[in-house]
CSV table of C-alpha atoms and ligand atoms in Angstrom, one decimal:
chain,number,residue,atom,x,y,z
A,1,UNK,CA,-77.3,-52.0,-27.9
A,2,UNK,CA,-77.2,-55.6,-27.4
A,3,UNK,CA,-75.0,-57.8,-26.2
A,4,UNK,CA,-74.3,-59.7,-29.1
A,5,UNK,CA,-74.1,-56.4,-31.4
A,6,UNK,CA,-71.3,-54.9,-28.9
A,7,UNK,CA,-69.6,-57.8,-29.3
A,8,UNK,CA,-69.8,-57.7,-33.1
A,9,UNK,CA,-68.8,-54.0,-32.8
A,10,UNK,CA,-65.4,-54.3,-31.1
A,11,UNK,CA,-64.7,-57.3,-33.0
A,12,UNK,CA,-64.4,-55.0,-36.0
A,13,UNK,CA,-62.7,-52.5,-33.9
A,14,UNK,CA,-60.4,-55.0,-32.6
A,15,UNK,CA,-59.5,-56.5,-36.6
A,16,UNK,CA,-59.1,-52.6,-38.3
A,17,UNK,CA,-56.3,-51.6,-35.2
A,18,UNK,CA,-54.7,-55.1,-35.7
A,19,UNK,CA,-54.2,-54.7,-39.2
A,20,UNK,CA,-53.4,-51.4,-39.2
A,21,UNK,CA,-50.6,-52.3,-36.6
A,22,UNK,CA,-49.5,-54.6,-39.2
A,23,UNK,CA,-50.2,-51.9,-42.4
A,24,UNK,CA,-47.6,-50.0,-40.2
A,25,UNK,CA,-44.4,-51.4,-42.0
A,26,UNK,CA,-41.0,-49.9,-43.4
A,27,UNK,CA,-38.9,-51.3,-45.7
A,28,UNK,CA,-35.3,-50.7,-45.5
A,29,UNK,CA,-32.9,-51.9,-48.9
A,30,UNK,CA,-29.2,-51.6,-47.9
A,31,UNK,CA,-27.5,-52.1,-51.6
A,32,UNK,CA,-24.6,-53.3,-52.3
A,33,UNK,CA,-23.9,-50.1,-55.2
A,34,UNK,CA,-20.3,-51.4,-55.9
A,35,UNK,CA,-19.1,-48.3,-54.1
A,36,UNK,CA,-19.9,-46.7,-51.2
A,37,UNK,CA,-23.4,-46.3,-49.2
A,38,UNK,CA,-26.7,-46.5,-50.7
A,39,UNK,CA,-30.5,-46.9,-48.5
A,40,UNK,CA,-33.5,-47.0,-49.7
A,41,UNK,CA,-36.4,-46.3,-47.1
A,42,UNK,CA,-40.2,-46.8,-48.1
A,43,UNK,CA,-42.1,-45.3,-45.2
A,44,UNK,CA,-46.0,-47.2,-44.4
A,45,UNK,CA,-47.5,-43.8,-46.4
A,46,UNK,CA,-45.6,-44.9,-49.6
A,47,UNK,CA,-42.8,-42.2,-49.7
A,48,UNK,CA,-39.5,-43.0,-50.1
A,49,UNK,CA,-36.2,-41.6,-48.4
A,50,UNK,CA,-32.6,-42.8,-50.0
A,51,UNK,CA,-30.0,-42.0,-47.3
A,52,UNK,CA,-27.0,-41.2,-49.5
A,53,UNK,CA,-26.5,-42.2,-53.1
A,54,UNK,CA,-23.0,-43.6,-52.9
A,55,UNK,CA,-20.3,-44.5,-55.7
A,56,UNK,CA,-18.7,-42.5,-58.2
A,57,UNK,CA,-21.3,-41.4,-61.3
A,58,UNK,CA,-20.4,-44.7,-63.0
A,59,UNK,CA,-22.2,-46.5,-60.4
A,60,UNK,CA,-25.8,-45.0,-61.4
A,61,UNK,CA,-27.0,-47.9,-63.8
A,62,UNK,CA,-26.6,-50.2,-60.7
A,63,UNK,CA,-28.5,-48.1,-58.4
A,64,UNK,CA,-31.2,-47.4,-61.6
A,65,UNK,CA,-31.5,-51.2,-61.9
A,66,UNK,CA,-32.0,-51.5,-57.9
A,67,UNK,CA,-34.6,-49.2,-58.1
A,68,UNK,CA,-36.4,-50.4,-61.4
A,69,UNK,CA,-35.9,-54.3,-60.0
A,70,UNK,CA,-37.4,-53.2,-56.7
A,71,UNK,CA,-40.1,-50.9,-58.3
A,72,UNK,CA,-39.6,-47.6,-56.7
A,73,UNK,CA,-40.5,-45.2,-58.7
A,74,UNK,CA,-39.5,-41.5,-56.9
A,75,UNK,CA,-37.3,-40.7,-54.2
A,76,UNK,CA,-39.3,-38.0,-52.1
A,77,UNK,CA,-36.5,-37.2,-49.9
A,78,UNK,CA,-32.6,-38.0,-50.8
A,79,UNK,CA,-30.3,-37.7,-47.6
A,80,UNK,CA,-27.1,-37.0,-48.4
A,81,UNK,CA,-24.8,-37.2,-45.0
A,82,UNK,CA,-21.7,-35.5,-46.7
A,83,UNK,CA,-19.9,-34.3,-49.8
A,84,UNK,CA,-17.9,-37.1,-50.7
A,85,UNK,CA,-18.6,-39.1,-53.9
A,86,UNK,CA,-18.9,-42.2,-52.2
A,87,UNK,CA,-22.1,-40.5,-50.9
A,88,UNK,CA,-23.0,-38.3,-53.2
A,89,UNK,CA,-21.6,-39.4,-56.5
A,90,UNK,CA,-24.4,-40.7,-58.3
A,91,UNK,CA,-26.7,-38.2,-57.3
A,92,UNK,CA,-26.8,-36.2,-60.1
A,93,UNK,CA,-27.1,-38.9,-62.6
A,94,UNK,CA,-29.2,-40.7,-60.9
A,95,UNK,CA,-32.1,-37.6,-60.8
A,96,UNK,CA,-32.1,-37.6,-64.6
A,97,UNK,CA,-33.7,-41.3,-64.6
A,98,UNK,CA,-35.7,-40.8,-61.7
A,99,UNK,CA,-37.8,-38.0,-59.4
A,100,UNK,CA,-36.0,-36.5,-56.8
A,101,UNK,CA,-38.3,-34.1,-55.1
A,102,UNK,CA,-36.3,-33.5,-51.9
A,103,UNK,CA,-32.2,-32.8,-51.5
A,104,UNK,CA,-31.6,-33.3,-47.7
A,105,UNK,CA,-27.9,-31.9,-47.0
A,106,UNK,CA,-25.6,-29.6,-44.8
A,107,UNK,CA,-25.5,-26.7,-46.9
A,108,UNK,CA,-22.2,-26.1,-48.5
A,109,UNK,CA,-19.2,-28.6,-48.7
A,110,UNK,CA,-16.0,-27.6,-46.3
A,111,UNK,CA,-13.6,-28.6,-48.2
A,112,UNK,CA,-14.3,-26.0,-51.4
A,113,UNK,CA,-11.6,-24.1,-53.1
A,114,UNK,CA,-9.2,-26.0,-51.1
A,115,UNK,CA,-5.5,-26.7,-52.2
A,116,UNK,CA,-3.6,-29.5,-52.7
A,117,UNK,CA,-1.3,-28.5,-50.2
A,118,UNK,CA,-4.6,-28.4,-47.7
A,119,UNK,CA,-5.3,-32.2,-49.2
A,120,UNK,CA,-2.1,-33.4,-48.3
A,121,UNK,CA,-2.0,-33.0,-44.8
A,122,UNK,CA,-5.6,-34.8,-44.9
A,123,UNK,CA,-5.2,-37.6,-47.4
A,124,UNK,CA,-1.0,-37.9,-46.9
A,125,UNK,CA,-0.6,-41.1,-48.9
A,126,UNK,CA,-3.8,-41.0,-50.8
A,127,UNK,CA,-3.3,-37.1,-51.7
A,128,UNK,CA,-2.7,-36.6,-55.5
A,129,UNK,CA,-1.8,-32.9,-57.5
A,130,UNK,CA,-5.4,-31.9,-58.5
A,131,UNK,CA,-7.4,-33.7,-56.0
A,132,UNK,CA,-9.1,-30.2,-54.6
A,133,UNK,CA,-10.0,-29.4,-58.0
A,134,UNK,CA,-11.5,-32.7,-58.9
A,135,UNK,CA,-13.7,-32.6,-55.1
A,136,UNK,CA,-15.0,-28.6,-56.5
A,137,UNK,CA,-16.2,-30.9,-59.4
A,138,UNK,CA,-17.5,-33.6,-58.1
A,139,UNK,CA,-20.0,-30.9,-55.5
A,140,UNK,CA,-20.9,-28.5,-58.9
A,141,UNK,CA,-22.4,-31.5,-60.3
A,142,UNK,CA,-24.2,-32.4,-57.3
A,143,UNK,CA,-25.3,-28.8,-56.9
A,144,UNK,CA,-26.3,-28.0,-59.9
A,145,UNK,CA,-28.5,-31.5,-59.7
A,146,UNK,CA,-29.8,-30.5,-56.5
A,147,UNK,CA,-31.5,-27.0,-57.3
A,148,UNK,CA,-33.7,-28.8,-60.0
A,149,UNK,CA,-35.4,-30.2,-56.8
A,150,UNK,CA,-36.0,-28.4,-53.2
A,151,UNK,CA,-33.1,-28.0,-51.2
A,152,UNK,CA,-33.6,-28.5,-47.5
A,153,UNK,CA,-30.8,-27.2,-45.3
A,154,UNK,CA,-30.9,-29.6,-41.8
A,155,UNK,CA,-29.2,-29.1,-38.4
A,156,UNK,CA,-29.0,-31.0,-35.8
A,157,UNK,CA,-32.3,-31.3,-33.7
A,158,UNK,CA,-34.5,-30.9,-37.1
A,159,UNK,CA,-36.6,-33.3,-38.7
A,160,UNK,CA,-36.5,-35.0,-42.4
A,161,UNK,CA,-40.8,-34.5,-43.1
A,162,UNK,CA,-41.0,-38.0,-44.5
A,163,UNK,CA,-44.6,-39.1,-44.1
A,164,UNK,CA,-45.1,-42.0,-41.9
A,165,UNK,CA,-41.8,-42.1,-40.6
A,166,UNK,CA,-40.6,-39.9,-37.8
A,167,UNK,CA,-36.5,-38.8,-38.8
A,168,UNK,CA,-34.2,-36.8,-36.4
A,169,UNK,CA,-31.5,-35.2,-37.9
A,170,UNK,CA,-29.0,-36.1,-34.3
A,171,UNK,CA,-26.0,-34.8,-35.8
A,172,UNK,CA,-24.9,-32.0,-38.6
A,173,UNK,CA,-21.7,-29.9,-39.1
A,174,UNK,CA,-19.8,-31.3,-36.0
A,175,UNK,CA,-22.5,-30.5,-33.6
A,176,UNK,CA,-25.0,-32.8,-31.7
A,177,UNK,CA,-28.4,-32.3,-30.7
A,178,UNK,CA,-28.5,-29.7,-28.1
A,179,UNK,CA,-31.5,-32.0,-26.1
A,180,UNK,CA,-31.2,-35.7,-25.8
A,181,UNK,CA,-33.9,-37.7,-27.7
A,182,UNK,CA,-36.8,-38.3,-25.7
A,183,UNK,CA,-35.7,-41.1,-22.6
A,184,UNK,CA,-31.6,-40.3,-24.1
A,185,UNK,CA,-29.5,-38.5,-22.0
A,186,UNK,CA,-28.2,-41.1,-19.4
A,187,UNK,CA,-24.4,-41.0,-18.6
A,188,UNK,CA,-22.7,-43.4,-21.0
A,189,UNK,CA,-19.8,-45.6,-19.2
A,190,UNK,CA,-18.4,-46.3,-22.7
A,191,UNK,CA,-17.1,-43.1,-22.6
A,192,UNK,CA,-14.2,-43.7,-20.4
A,193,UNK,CA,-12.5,-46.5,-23.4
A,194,UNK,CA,-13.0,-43.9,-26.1
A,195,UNK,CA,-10.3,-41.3,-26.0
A,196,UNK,CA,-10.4,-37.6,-27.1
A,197,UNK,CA,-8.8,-38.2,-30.8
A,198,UNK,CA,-8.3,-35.6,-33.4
A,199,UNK,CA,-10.6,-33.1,-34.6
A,200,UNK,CA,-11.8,-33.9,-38.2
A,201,UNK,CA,-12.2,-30.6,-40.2
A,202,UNK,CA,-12.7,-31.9,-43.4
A,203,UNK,CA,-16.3,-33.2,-45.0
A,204,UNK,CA,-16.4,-37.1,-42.8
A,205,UNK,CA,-16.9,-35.0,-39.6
A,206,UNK,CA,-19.9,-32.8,-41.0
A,207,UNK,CA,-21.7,-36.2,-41.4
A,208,UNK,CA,-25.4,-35.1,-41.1
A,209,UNK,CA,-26.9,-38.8,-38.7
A,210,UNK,CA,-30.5,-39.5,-38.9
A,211,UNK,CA,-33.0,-41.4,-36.7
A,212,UNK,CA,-35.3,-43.0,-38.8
A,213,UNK,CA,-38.2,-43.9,-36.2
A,214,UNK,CA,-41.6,-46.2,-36.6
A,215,UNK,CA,-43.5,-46.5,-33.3
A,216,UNK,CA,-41.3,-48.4,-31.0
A,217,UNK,CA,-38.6,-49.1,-33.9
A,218,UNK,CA,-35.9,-47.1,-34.6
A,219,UNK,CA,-32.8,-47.1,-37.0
A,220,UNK,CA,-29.7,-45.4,-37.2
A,221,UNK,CA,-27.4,-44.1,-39.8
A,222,UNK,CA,-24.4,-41.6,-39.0
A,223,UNK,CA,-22.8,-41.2,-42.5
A,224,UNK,CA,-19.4,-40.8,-41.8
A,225,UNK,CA,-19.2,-39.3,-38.5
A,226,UNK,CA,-15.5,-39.4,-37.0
A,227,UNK,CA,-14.5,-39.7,-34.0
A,228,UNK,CA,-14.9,-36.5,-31.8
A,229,UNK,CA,-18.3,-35.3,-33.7
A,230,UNK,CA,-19.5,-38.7,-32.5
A,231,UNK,CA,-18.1,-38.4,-29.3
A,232,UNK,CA,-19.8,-35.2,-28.9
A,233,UNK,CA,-23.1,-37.0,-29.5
A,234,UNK,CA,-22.1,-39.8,-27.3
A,235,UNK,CA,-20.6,-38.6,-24.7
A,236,UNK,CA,-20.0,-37.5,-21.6
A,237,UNK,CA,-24.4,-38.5,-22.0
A,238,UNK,CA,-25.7,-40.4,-24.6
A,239,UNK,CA,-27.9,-37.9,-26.9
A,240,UNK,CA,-29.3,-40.8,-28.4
A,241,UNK,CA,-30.4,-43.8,-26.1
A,242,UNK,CA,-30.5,-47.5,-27.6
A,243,UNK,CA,-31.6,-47.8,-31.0
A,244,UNK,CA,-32.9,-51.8,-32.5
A,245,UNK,CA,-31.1,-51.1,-35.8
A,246,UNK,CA,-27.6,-49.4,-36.8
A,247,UNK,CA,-25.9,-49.0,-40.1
A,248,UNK,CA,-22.4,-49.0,-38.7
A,249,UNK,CA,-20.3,-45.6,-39.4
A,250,UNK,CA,-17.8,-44.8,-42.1
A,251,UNK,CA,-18.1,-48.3,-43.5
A,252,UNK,CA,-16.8,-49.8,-40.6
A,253,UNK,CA,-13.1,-48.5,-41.3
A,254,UNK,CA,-10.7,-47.5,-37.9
A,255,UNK,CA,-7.2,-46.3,-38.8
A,256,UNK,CA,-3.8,-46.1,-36.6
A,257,UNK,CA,-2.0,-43.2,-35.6
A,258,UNK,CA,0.9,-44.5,-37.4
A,259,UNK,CA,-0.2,-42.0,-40.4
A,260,UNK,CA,-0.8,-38.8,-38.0
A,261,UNK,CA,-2.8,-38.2,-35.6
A,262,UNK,CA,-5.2,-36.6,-38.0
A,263,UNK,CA,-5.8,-40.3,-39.5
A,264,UNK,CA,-6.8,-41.9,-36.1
A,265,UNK,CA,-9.5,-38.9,-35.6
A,266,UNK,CA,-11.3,-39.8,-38.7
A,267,UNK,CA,-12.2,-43.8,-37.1
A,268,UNK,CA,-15.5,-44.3,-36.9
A,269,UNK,CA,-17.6,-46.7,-34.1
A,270,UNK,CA,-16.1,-46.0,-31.1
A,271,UNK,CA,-17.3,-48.0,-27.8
A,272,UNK,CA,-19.2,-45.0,-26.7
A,273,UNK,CA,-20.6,-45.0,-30.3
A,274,UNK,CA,-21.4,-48.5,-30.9
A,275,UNK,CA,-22.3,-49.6,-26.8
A,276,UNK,CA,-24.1,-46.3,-26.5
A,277,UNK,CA,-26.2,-47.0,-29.3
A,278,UNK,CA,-26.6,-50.8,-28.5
A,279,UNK,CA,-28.3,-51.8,-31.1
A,280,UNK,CA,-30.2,-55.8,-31.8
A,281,UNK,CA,-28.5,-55.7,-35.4
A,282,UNK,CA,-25.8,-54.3,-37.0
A,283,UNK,CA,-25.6,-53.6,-41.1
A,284,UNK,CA,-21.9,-52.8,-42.3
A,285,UNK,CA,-21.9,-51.3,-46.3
A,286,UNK,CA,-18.7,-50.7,-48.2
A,287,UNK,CA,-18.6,-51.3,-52.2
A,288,UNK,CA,-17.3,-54.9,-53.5
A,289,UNK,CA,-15.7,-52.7,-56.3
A,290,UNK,CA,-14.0,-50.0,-54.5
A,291,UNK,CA,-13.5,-48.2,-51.1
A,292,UNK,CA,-13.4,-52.1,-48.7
A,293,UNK,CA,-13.4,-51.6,-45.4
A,294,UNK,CA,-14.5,-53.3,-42.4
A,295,UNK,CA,-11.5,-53.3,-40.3
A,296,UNK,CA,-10.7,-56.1,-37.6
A,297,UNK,CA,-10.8,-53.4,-34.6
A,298,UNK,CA,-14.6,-51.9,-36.1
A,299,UNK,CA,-16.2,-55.4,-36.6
A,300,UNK,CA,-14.5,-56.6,-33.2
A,301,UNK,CA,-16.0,-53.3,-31.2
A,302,UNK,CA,-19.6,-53.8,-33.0
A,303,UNK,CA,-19.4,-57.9,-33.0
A,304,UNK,CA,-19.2,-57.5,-29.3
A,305,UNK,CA,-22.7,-56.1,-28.9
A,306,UNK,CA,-25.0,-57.6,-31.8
A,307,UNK,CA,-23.2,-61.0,-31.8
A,308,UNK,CA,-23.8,-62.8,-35.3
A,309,UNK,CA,-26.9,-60.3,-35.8
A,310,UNK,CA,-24.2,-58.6,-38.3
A,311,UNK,CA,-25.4,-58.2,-41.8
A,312,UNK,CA,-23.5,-56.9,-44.8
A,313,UNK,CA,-23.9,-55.6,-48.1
A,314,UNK,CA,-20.4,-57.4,-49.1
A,315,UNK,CA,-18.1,-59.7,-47.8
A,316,UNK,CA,-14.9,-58.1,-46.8
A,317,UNK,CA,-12.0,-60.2,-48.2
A,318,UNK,CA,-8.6,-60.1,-48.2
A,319,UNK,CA,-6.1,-60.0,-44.9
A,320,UNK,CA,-4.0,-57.3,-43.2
A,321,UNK,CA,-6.6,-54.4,-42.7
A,322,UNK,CA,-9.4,-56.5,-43.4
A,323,UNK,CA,-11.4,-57.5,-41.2
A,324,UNK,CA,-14.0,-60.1,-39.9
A,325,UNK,CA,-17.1,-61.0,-41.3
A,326,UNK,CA,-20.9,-61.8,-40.2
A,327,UNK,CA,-21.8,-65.3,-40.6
A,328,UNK,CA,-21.8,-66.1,-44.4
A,329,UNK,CA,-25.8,-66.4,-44.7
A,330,UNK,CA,-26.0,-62.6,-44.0
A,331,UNK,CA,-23.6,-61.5,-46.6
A,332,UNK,CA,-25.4,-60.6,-49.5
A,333,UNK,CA,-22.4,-60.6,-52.5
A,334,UNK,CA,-20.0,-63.0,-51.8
A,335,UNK,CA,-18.1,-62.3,-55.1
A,336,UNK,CA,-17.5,-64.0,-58.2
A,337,UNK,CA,-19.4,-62.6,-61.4
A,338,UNK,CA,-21.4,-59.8,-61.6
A,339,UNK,CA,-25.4,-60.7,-60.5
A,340,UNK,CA,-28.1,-59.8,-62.9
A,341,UNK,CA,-30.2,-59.1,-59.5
A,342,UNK,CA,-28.2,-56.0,-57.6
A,343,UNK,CA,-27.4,-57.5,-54.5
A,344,UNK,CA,-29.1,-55.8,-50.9
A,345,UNK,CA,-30.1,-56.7,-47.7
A,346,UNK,CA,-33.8,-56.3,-46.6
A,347,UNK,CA,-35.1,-55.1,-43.2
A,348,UNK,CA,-38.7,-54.6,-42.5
A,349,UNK,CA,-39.8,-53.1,-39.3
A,350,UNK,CA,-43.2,-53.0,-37.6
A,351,UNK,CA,-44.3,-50.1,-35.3
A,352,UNK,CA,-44.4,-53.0,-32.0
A,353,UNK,CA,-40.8,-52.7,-32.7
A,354,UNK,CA,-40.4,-56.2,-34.2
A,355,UNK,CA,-38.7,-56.6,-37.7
A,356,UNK,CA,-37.2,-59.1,-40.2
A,357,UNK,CA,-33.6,-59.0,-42.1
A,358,UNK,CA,-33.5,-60.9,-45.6
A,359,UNK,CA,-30.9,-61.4,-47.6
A,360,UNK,CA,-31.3,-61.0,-51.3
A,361,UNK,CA,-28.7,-63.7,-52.5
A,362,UNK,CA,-30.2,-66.5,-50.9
A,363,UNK,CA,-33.2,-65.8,-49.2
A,364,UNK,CA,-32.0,-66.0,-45.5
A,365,UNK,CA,-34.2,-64.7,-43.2
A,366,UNK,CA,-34.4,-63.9,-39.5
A,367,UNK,CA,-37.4,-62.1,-37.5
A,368,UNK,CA,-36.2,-60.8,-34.3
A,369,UNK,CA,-39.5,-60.2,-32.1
A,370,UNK,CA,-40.7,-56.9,-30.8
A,371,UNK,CA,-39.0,-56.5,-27.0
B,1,ZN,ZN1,-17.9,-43.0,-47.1
């Protein structure tokens, strides 16, 4: 071969990896669904992955219009972290307008056939007569959704098959990953300002928390993971090593012990949580129509490791419990009348580990470069 055809040769060789380096994108949609948590994940192979399908049934058109604005047109695997209809809600509805081929869950919800006086102690103020028969409902209606699909049971350590995407389940039913993730496992110093609270026994703490990995990139999501299953995970190592992207737990909401101790347990981000995981950027997701949280101590603890790289679904208003904001170009509703275009924020990440956040609303973009 000559020299100038060798050249030629790795040329080529050198333009097909390049641009298959740059073929090797995901798209992450965090919606603002009115109510609750709702992400949409399209892996580089084309599949798709929505990581809970929050808001109560009502809330389906918004998501239908999300996905026909956005033109996804199957959901290949649906994640849902826990029972709770700002999680599941939607679900069942939403699989009557479009494919679900995959129902990712824990199994069976823990707080079945419970009775009111089993609510109360959980939901003291918030507790009303009926509420255990409204919540077997609410998971019939998901149940009988899911087994028009296939139902995939996950535990910790297994993995969500999305093609393109690698996705460890790290948490499921209380428990952790028995093995750290591959370099995990260090001792986490966080550990020693997050306190042993509560134990939650009710459907938060069963929170089934993903990895969602591309090559050097990787996002996490912990549904609603309270405080001791995540301290499990965290601590006394931490199971999970630094991630670039979080979406932070149980919509960013920490409550006081003036309620019972039980409330406290069911915080979410703890220091060993959020520093453990210390992520580049931070995404916080709670509903502009229902279910607002974002509380000062949350944004405070997460604020202190990503700085302003804080990006919401909504803005969190009001005072009292509510809590501080990221800076107003990376909120994507701000309020005022409904928008024909259903607000979300945009990530896309590259395999190099380098991604891009956009906001919907006004086109506000930041690239943040591979490390
Ligand atoms: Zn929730």
């Amino acid at each position: 071969m000559s020299a100038f055809t060798f050249s030629l040769a790795s040329l080529l060789l050198i333009t097909l990896s390049l641009s298959g380096l740059r073929a090797q994108s995901a798209t992450f949609y965090f919606v603002d669904i009115g109510h609750g948590n709702v992400t949409f994940v399209v892996s580089p192979s084309g599949e798709t992955m929505l990581l809970d399908c929050g808001g109560p049934p009502q809330t389906v058109n918004r998501i239908a219009r999300f996905v026909e604005q956005n033109n996804i047109k199957k959901i290949d695997y649906m994640v849902i972290s826990h029972f709770e209809n700002d999680h599941m809600g939607a679900a069942a509805e939403l699989s009557k307008r479009i494919p679900i081929h995959h129902w990712v869950d824990h199994g069976e919800s823990v707080t079945y056939n419970k009775s009111d006086e089993w609510w109360k102690l959980r939901r003291g103020p918030w507790a009303r007569a009926g509420m255990g028969l409204q919540d077997n409902a609410n998971f019939d209606r998901y149940k009988a959704a899911r087994s028009t699909g296939k139902h995939i049971v996950v535990k910790a350590g297994d993995k969500v098959p999305v093609k393109g995407l690698d996705v460890v389940v790290v948490t499921a039913e209380g428990e952790p990953i028995a093995k750290p993730l591959p370099g995990a496992g260090q001792p986490n110093p966080a550990c020693a300002n997050t306190p042993v609270l509560a134990e939650d026994d009710a459907e938060d703490g069963q929170s089934v928390g993903v990895v969602a990995g591309l090559g050097k990139f990787k996002f996490a999501y912990l549904g609603d993971l309270s405080w001791q299953p995540s301290r499990r995970l965290f601590c006394p190592e931490n199971k999970v090593g630094n991630v670039d992207a979080y979406l932070v737990t149980h919509h960013a909401q920490v409550m006081t012990s003036e309620l019972g101790d039980y409330y406290a347990g069911l915080s979410c981000c703890s220091a060993a949580e959020v520093k453990g995981l210390n992520p580049r950027v931070a995404f916080v997701s709670m509903g502009s129509q229902g279910h607002k949280f974002g509380t000062g101590d949350a944004m405070k603890r997460v604020m202190e490791v990503v700085g302003n790289d804080l990006w919401q679904t909504e803005k969190i208003v009001g005072g009292g419990e509510a809590g501080l904001n990221g800076p107003d170009d990376q909120l994507a509703n701000i309020g005022g009348p409904p928008q024909e275009k259903v607000p979300y924020i945009k990530m896309e990440a590259r395999a190099d580990g380098s991604f891009q956040v956009t906001n919907s609303r006004n086109g506000f973009s930041k690239s943040y470069p591979a490390r």
